[in-house]
């Protein structure tokens, strides 16, 4: 069955520390992969996406993600977290843009 | 970048009444729009895919007679929650698909049914 898993419901990091949010998927073929961020009461903003090519993808706000086919993973990283990064992060996958499924989300808290 | 708006941003209605939520693509045409529902602290669940000029495609378990979707133009899709009940209270988010095949999300509409 097709699925998207974000193993961490909630992560707390100190401001300036590095961050890695995990995402694993189970699909019949390599899907399109996305990371979105959602601030409280807001819609979703696309951070980055992977369709094909270079497996290390650079996004906005200093985020990057690496697609690892062997691990069926697409983890999101940031070398130094800012307080404004506190939000909910969603990994999404789909075999096409008309077929997007979201993970359960990871809530990021940033400590001063 | 492409902008998608939703109106209203929040609405409170009484049980048994109907509520209409609008989703507009402001600077691009969208032949396809999507409606999602998000419960508190949970992920987005796709409710339906809205195609301009044709009937919406609903996901399994979504009542099409309760959640009426109309996509009358290339920039507007509406979701009407009919005979709303407290369990319909949720955050509803739409997205629009541009020609580049990227989904742009609206800011969401919080519906509270009392």
PDB file of C-alpha atoms in Angstrom:
ATOM      1  CA  UNK A   1       0.000   0.000   0.000  1.00  0.00           C
ATOM      2  CA  UNK A   2       1.127   3.534  -0.701  1.00  0.00           C
ATOM      3  CA  UNK A   3       2.103   5.420   2.419  1.00  0.00           C
ATOM      4  CA  UNK A   4       4.077   8.329   3.764  1.00  0.00           C
ATOM      5  CA  UNK A   5       5.595   8.198   7.218  1.00  0.00           C
ATOM      6  CA  UNK A   6       7.001  10.974   9.320  1.00  0.00           C
ATOM      7  CA  UNK A   7       8.254   9.116  12.384  1.00  0.00           C
ATOM      8  CA  UNK A   8       8.699  12.166  14.586  1.00  0.00           C
ATOM      9  CA  UNK A   9       5.527  13.873  15.763  1.00  0.00           C
ATOM     10  CA  UNK A  10       7.350  16.613  17.625  1.00  0.00           C
ATOM     11  CA  UNK A  11      10.956  17.773  17.632  1.00  0.00           C
ATOM     12  CA  UNK A  12      12.564  20.434  19.781  1.00  0.00           C
ATOM     13  CA  UNK A  13      15.884  21.985  18.853  1.00  0.00           C
ATOM     14  CA  UNK A  14      17.841  24.943  20.146  1.00  0.00           C
ATOM     15  CA  UNK A  15      18.186  27.993  17.986  1.00  0.00           C
ATOM     16  CA  UNK A  16      21.351  27.698  15.928  1.00  0.00           C
ATOM     17  CA  UNK A  17      21.412  23.911  16.117  1.00  0.00           C
ATOM     18  CA  UNK A  18      21.101  21.678  13.091  1.00  0.00           C
ATOM     19  CA  UNK A  19      17.850  20.023  12.135  1.00  0.00           C
ATOM     20  CA  UNK A  20      16.830  16.859  10.366  1.00  0.00           C
ATOM     21  CA  UNK A  21      13.221  15.844   9.824  1.00  0.00           C
ATOM     22  CA  UNK A  22      12.602  12.334   8.615  1.00  0.00           C
ATOM     23  CA  UNK A  23      10.290  11.144   5.869  1.00  0.00           C
ATOM     24  CA  UNK A  24       9.897   7.636   4.540  1.00  0.00           C
ATOM     25  CA  UNK A  25       7.590   6.467   1.812  1.00  0.00           C
ATOM     26  CA  UNK A  26       6.257   3.291   0.343  1.00  0.00           C
ATOM     27  CA  UNK A  27       5.285   3.501  -3.291  1.00  0.00           C
ATOM     28  CA  UNK A  28       5.429   1.200  -6.259  1.00  0.00           C
ATOM     29  CA  UNK A  29       7.719   3.548  -8.142  1.00  0.00           C
ATOM     30  CA  UNK A  30       9.821   6.551  -7.270  1.00  0.00           C
ATOM     31  CA  UNK A  31       7.280   9.243  -6.589  1.00  0.00           C
ATOM     32  CA  UNK A  32       7.497  12.987  -6.692  1.00  0.00           C
ATOM     33  CA  UNK A  33       8.601  14.212  -3.265  1.00  0.00           C
ATOM     34  CA  UNK A  34       7.811  17.449  -1.489  1.00  0.00           C
ATOM     35  CA  UNK A  35       8.326  19.224   1.794  1.00  0.00           C
ATOM     36  CA  UNK A  36       5.878  21.868   2.955  1.00  0.00           C
ATOM     37  CA  UNK A  37       5.814  24.129   5.980  1.00  0.00           C
ATOM     38  CA  UNK A  38       2.674  25.323   7.719  1.00  0.00           C
ATOM     39  CA  UNK A  39       2.557  28.091  10.286  1.00  0.00           C
ATOM     40  CA  UNK A  40      -0.350  28.074  12.765  1.00  0.00           C
ATOM     41  CA  UNK A  41      -3.658  28.811  11.081  1.00  0.00           C
ATOM     42  CA  UNK A  42      -2.031  29.158   7.699  1.00  0.00           C
ATOM     43  CA  UNK A  43      -1.902  27.253   4.459  1.00  0.00           C
ATOM     44  CA  UNK A  44       1.097  25.352   3.188  1.00  0.00           C
ATOM     45  CA  UNK A  45       4.226  26.778   1.677  1.00  0.00           C
ATOM     46  CA  UNK A  46       6.424  24.655  -0.539  1.00  0.00           C
ATOM     47  CA  UNK A  47       9.988  24.387   0.770  1.00  0.00           C
ATOM     48  CA  UNK A  48      11.391  22.125  -1.927  1.00  0.00           C
ATOM     49  CA  UNK A  49      10.585  19.288  -4.258  1.00  0.00           C
ATOM     50  CA  UNK A  50      12.252  16.390  -6.011  1.00  0.00           C
ATOM     51  CA  UNK A  51      11.132  15.057  -9.348  1.00  0.00           C
ATOM     52  CA  UNK A  52      14.346  13.608 -10.759  1.00  0.00           C
ATOM     53  CA  UNK A  53      18.042  14.334 -11.176  1.00  0.00           C
ATOM     54  CA  UNK A  54      20.335  15.446  -8.382  1.00  0.00           C
ATOM     55  CA  UNK A  55      19.269  13.715  -5.212  1.00  0.00           C
ATOM     56  CA  UNK A  56      20.274  16.644  -3.018  1.00  0.00           C
ATOM     57  CA  UNK A  57      17.673  19.347  -3.409  1.00  0.00           C
ATOM     58  CA  UNK A  58      18.020  22.920  -2.242  1.00  0.00           C
ATOM     59  CA  UNK A  59      14.954  24.802  -1.135  1.00  0.00           C
ATOM     60  CA  UNK A  60      13.929  28.105   0.300  1.00  0.00           C
ATOM     61  CA  UNK A  61      14.801  29.433   3.741  1.00  0.00           C
ATOM     62  CA  UNK A  62      18.064  27.500   3.828  1.00  0.00           C
ATOM     63  CA  UNK A  63      16.465  24.055   3.770  1.00  0.00           C
ATOM     64  CA  UNK A  64      17.700  21.087   1.789  1.00  0.00           C
ATOM     65  CA  UNK A  65      16.571  17.499   1.403  1.00  0.00           C
ATOM     66  CA  UNK A  66      18.216  14.355   0.169  1.00  0.00           C
ATOM     67  CA  UNK A  67      16.450  11.601  -1.716  1.00  0.00           C
ATOM     68  CA  UNK A  68      17.802   8.160  -0.898  1.00  0.00           C
ATOM     69  CA  UNK A  69      16.235   5.556  -3.098  1.00  0.00           C
ATOM     70  CA  UNK A  70      17.736   2.612  -1.205  1.00  0.00           C
ATOM     71  CA  UNK A  71      16.158   3.827   2.022  1.00  0.00           C
ATOM     72  CA  UNK A  72      12.947   5.207   0.487  1.00  0.00           C
ATOM     73  CA  UNK A  73      13.640   8.383   2.387  1.00  0.00           C
ATOM     74  CA  UNK A  74      13.525  12.103   1.741  1.00  0.00           C
ATOM     75  CA  UNK A  75      14.804  13.776   4.889  1.00  0.00           C
ATOM     76  CA  UNK A  76      14.727  17.524   5.352  1.00  0.00           C
ATOM     77  CA  UNK A  77      17.741  19.297   6.819  1.00  0.00           C
ATOM     78  CA  UNK A  78      18.841  22.729   7.885  1.00  0.00           C
ATOM     79  CA  UNK A  79      22.306  23.469   9.286  1.00  0.00           C
ATOM     80  CA  UNK A  80      21.251  26.228  11.665  1.00  0.00           C
ATOM     81  CA  UNK A  81      17.682  26.659  12.854  1.00  0.00           C
ATOM     82  CA  UNK A  82      16.151  30.080  13.458  1.00  0.00           C
ATOM     83  CA  UNK A  83      13.318  30.809  15.858  1.00  0.00           C
ATOM     84  CA  UNK A  84      11.105  31.663  12.884  1.00  0.00           C
ATOM     85  CA  UNK A  85      11.424  28.078  11.653  1.00  0.00           C
ATOM     86  CA  UNK A  86       9.067  26.882  14.387  1.00  0.00           C
ATOM     87  CA  UNK A  87       6.108  25.431  12.496  1.00  0.00           C
ATOM     88  CA  UNK A  88       4.567  22.207  11.277  1.00  0.00           C
ATOM     89  CA  UNK A  89       6.393  20.412   8.490  1.00  0.00           C
ATOM     90  CA  UNK A  90       4.752  18.030   6.096  1.00  0.00           C
ATOM     91  CA  UNK A  91       6.340  15.578   3.725  1.00  0.00           C
ATOM     92  CA  UNK A  92       4.226  14.773   0.689  1.00  0.00           C
ATOM     93  CA  UNK A  93       4.629  12.220  -2.069  1.00  0.00           C
ATOM     94  CA  UNK A  94       2.779  11.380  -5.222  1.00  0.00           C
ATOM     95  CA  UNK A  95       3.179   9.568  -8.485  1.00  0.00           C
ATOM     96  CA  UNK A  96       1.866  12.677 -10.134  1.00  0.00           C
ATOM     97  CA  UNK A  97       0.794  16.131  -9.099  1.00  0.00           C
ATOM     98  CA  UNK A  98      -2.793  14.945  -9.136  1.00  0.00           C
ATOM     99  CA  UNK A  99      -2.042  12.293  -6.598  1.00  0.00           C
ATOM    100  CA  UNK A 100      -0.422  13.782  -3.529  1.00  0.00           C
ATOM    101  CA  UNK A 101      -0.454  12.191  -0.107  1.00  0.00           C
ATOM    102  CA  UNK A 102       0.756  13.899   3.018  1.00  0.00           C
ATOM    103  CA  UNK A 103       2.571  12.551   6.024  1.00  0.00           C
ATOM    104  CA  UNK A 104       1.194  13.162   9.483  1.00  0.00           C
ATOM    105  CA  UNK A 105       3.488  16.110  10.017  1.00  0.00           C
ATOM    106  CA  UNK A 106       6.292  16.986  12.400  1.00  0.00           C
ATOM    107  CA  UNK A 107       5.901  19.915  14.739  1.00  0.00           C
ATOM    108  CA  UNK A 108       9.128  21.825  15.256  1.00  0.00           C
ATOM    109  CA  UNK A 109       9.723  23.813  18.414  1.00  0.00           C
ATOM    110  CA  UNK A 110      12.764  26.061  18.606  1.00  0.00           C
ATOM    111  CA  UNK A 111      14.242  26.840  22.015  1.00  0.00           C
ATOM    112  CA  UNK A 112      15.945  30.205  22.549  1.00  0.00           C
TER     113      UNK A 112
ATOM    114  CA  UNK B   1       4.866  33.319  -7.255  1.00  0.00           C
ATOM    115  CA  UNK B   2       1.380  32.038  -7.858  1.00  0.00           C
ATOM    116  CA  UNK B   3      -1.193  33.058  -5.271  1.00  0.00           C
ATOM    117  CA  UNK B   4      -4.285  31.209  -4.159  1.00  0.00           C
ATOM    118  CA  UNK B   5      -6.844  32.882  -1.941  1.00  0.00           C
ATOM    119  CA  UNK B   6      -9.683  31.493   0.121  1.00  0.00           C
ATOM    120  CA  UNK B   7     -12.747  33.230   1.396  1.00  0.00           C
ATOM    121  CA  UNK B   8     -13.761  33.404   4.117  1.00  0.00           C
ATOM    122  CA  UNK B   9     -10.717  32.779   6.269  1.00  0.00           C
ATOM    123  CA  UNK B  10     -12.951  31.706   9.118  1.00  0.00           C
ATOM    124  CA  UNK B  11     -16.650  31.139   9.546  1.00  0.00           C
ATOM    125  CA  UNK B  12     -18.966  30.158  12.357  1.00  0.00           C
ATOM    126  CA  UNK B  13     -22.340  28.727  11.474  1.00  0.00           C
ATOM    127  CA  UNK B  14     -25.216  27.032  13.185  1.00  0.00           C
ATOM    128  CA  UNK B  15     -25.879  23.347  12.846  1.00  0.00           C
ATOM    129  CA  UNK B  16     -28.107  22.585   9.893  1.00  0.00           C
ATOM    130  CA  UNK B  17     -27.076  25.546   7.789  1.00  0.00           C
ATOM    131  CA  UNK B  18     -24.900  25.506   4.681  1.00  0.00           C
ATOM    132  CA  UNK B  19     -21.583  27.244   4.210  1.00  0.00           C
ATOM    133  CA  UNK B  20     -19.782  28.107   0.996  1.00  0.00           C
ATOM    134  CA  UNK B  21     -16.018  28.430   0.794  1.00  0.00           C
ATOM    135  CA  UNK B  22     -14.358  30.002  -2.232  1.00  0.00           C
ATOM    136  CA  UNK B  23     -10.955  29.181  -3.632  1.00  0.00           C
ATOM    137  CA  UNK B  24      -9.440  31.493  -6.219  1.00  0.00           C
ATOM    138  CA  UNK B  25      -6.233  31.389  -8.210  1.00  0.00           C
ATOM    139  CA  UNK B  26      -5.335  35.052  -8.442  1.00  0.00           C
ATOM    140  CA  UNK B  27      -2.683  35.214 -11.121  1.00  0.00           C
ATOM    141  CA  UNK B  28      -2.955  31.981 -13.042  1.00  0.00           C
ATOM    142  CA  UNK B  29      -5.547  29.696 -14.496  1.00  0.00           C
ATOM    143  CA  UNK B  30      -6.120  26.382 -12.845  1.00  0.00           C
ATOM    144  CA  UNK B  31      -7.949  23.622 -14.623  1.00  0.00           C
ATOM    145  CA  UNK B  32      -7.558  21.507 -11.508  1.00  0.00           C
ATOM    146  CA  UNK B  33      -8.070  22.432  -7.905  1.00  0.00           C
ATOM    147  CA  UNK B  34      -7.975  20.248  -4.814  1.00  0.00           C
ATOM    148  CA  UNK B  35      -9.852  20.416  -1.539  1.00  0.00           C
ATOM    149  CA  UNK B  36      -8.288  19.146   1.653  1.00  0.00           C
ATOM    150  CA  UNK B  37      -9.507  18.829   5.179  1.00  0.00           C
ATOM    151  CA  UNK B  38      -7.249  19.114   8.186  1.00  0.00           C
ATOM    152  CA  UNK B  39      -8.197  18.176  11.716  1.00  0.00           C
ATOM    153  CA  UNK B  40      -6.340  19.786  14.623  1.00  0.00           C
ATOM    154  CA  UNK B  41      -2.744  18.655  14.824  1.00  0.00           C
ATOM    155  CA  UNK B  42      -3.249  16.218  11.978  1.00  0.00           C
ATOM    156  CA  UNK B  43      -2.284  16.009   8.360  1.00  0.00           C
ATOM    157  CA  UNK B  44      -4.170  17.093   5.298  1.00  0.00           C
ATOM    158  CA  UNK B  45      -6.629  14.634   3.891  1.00  0.00           C
ATOM    159  CA  UNK B  46      -7.583  14.990   0.268  1.00  0.00           C
ATOM    160  CA  UNK B  47     -11.341  15.312  -0.060  1.00  0.00           C
ATOM    161  CA  UNK B  48     -11.831  15.827  -3.761  1.00  0.00           C
ATOM    162  CA  UNK B  49     -10.284  16.896  -7.016  1.00  0.00           C
ATOM    163  CA  UNK B  50     -12.102  19.674  -8.799  1.00  0.00           C
ATOM    164  CA  UNK B  51     -11.820  19.991 -12.573  1.00  0.00           C
ATOM    165  CA  UNK B  52     -13.076  23.034 -14.417  1.00  0.00           C
ATOM    166  CA  UNK B  53     -16.244  22.303 -16.321  1.00  0.00           C
ATOM    167  CA  UNK B  54     -16.740  18.787 -15.038  1.00  0.00           C
ATOM    168  CA  UNK B  55     -17.851  16.962 -11.949  1.00  0.00           C
ATOM    169  CA  UNK B  56     -15.491  16.706  -9.036  1.00  0.00           C
ATOM    170  CA  UNK B  57     -13.837  13.435  -8.152  1.00  0.00           C
ATOM    171  CA  UNK B  58     -14.319  12.560  -4.517  1.00  0.00           C
ATOM    172  CA  UNK B  59     -12.040  10.450  -2.363  1.00  0.00           C
ATOM    173  CA  UNK B  60     -13.393   7.332  -0.781  1.00  0.00           C
ATOM    174  CA  UNK B  61     -15.472   8.101   2.277  1.00  0.00           C
ATOM    175  CA  UNK B  62     -16.238  11.700   1.344  1.00  0.00           C
ATOM    176  CA  UNK B  63     -19.944  12.364   0.877  1.00  0.00           C
ATOM    177  CA  UNK B  64     -20.401  14.191  -2.397  1.00  0.00           C
ATOM    178  CA  UNK B  65     -23.921  15.299  -1.469  1.00  0.00           C
ATOM    179  CA  UNK B  66     -22.647  16.870   1.703  1.00  0.00           C
ATOM    180  CA  UNK B  67     -19.555  18.526   0.283  1.00  0.00           C
ATOM    181  CA  UNK B  68     -20.670  20.108  -2.969  1.00  0.00           C
ATOM    182  CA  UNK B  69     -17.886  21.266  -5.234  1.00  0.00           C
ATOM    183  CA  UNK B  70     -18.300  23.571  -8.205  1.00  0.00           C
ATOM    184  CA  UNK B  71     -15.460  24.606 -10.489  1.00  0.00           C
ATOM    185  CA  UNK B  72     -17.225  27.005 -12.784  1.00  0.00           C
ATOM    186  CA  UNK B  73     -14.226  28.909 -14.083  1.00  0.00           C
ATOM    187  CA  UNK B  74     -10.491  28.530 -14.459  1.00  0.00           C
ATOM    188  CA  UNK B  75      -9.880  30.675 -11.408  1.00  0.00           C
ATOM    189  CA  UNK B  76     -12.648  29.711  -9.001  1.00  0.00           C
ATOM    190  CA  UNK B  77     -13.714  26.584  -7.203  1.00  0.00           C
ATOM    191  CA  UNK B  78     -16.249  26.520  -4.399  1.00  0.00           C
ATOM    192  CA  UNK B  79     -16.877  24.022  -1.641  1.00  0.00           C
ATOM    193  CA  UNK B  80     -20.302  24.076  -0.022  1.00  0.00           C
ATOM    194  CA  UNK B  81     -20.770  22.203   3.221  1.00  0.00           C
ATOM    195  CA  UNK B  82     -24.468  21.403   3.281  1.00  0.00           C
ATOM    196  CA  UNK B  83     -26.475  20.888   6.446  1.00  0.00           C
ATOM    197  CA  UNK B  84     -23.362  21.383   8.518  1.00  0.00           C
ATOM    198  CA  UNK B  85     -22.937  19.597  11.821  1.00  0.00           C
ATOM    199  CA  UNK B  86     -20.378  20.079  14.596  1.00  0.00           C
ATOM    200  CA  UNK B  87     -18.337  17.148  13.297  1.00  0.00           C
ATOM    201  CA  UNK B  88     -17.805  19.112  10.085  1.00  0.00           C
ATOM    202  CA  UNK B  89     -15.827  21.686  12.033  1.00  0.00           C
ATOM    203  CA  UNK B  90     -12.364  21.654  10.582  1.00  0.00           C
ATOM    204  CA  UNK B  91      -9.731  23.545   8.633  1.00  0.00           C
ATOM    205  CA  UNK B  92     -10.398  23.372   4.915  1.00  0.00           C
ATOM    206  CA  UNK B  93      -7.555  24.058   2.521  1.00  0.00           C
ATOM    207  CA  UNK B  94      -7.675  24.303  -1.236  1.00  0.00           C
ATOM    208  CA  UNK B  95      -4.876  24.154  -3.747  1.00  0.00           C
ATOM    209  CA  UNK B  96      -4.656  24.982  -7.408  1.00  0.00           C
ATOM    210  CA  UNK B  97      -2.557  23.286 -10.034  1.00  0.00           C
ATOM    211  CA  UNK B  98      -0.698  25.542 -12.408  1.00  0.00           C
ATOM    212  CA  UNK B  99       0.627  24.681 -15.858  1.00  0.00           C
ATOM    213  CA  UNK B 100       3.966  23.863 -14.346  1.00  0.00           C
ATOM    214  CA  UNK B 101       2.250  21.071 -12.462  1.00  0.00           C
ATOM    215  CA  UNK B 102       2.831  22.532  -9.039  1.00  0.00           C
ATOM    216  CA  UNK B 103       0.147  22.815  -6.417  1.00  0.00           C
ATOM    217  CA  UNK B 104      -0.239  26.211  -4.778  1.00  0.00           C
ATOM    218  CA  UNK B 105      -2.114  26.199  -1.516  1.00  0.00           C
ATOM    219  CA  UNK B 106      -4.597  28.664  -0.169  1.00  0.00           C
ATOM    220  CA  UNK B 107      -4.358  29.993   3.386  1.00  0.00           C
ATOM    221  CA  UNK B 108      -7.224  27.808   4.575  1.00  0.00           C
ATOM    222  CA  UNK B 109     -10.689  28.366   6.005  1.00  0.00           C
ATOM    223  CA  UNK B 110     -11.539  27.485   9.566  1.00  0.00           C
ATOM    224  CA  UNK B 111     -15.108  26.301   9.888  1.00  0.00           C
ATOM    225  CA  UNK B 112     -16.772  26.059  13.268  1.00  0.00           C
ATOM    226  CA  UNK B 113     -20.253  24.614  13.459  1.00  0.00           C
ATOM    227  CA  UNK B 114     -22.126  25.309  16.680  1.00  0.00           C
TER     228      UNK B 114
END
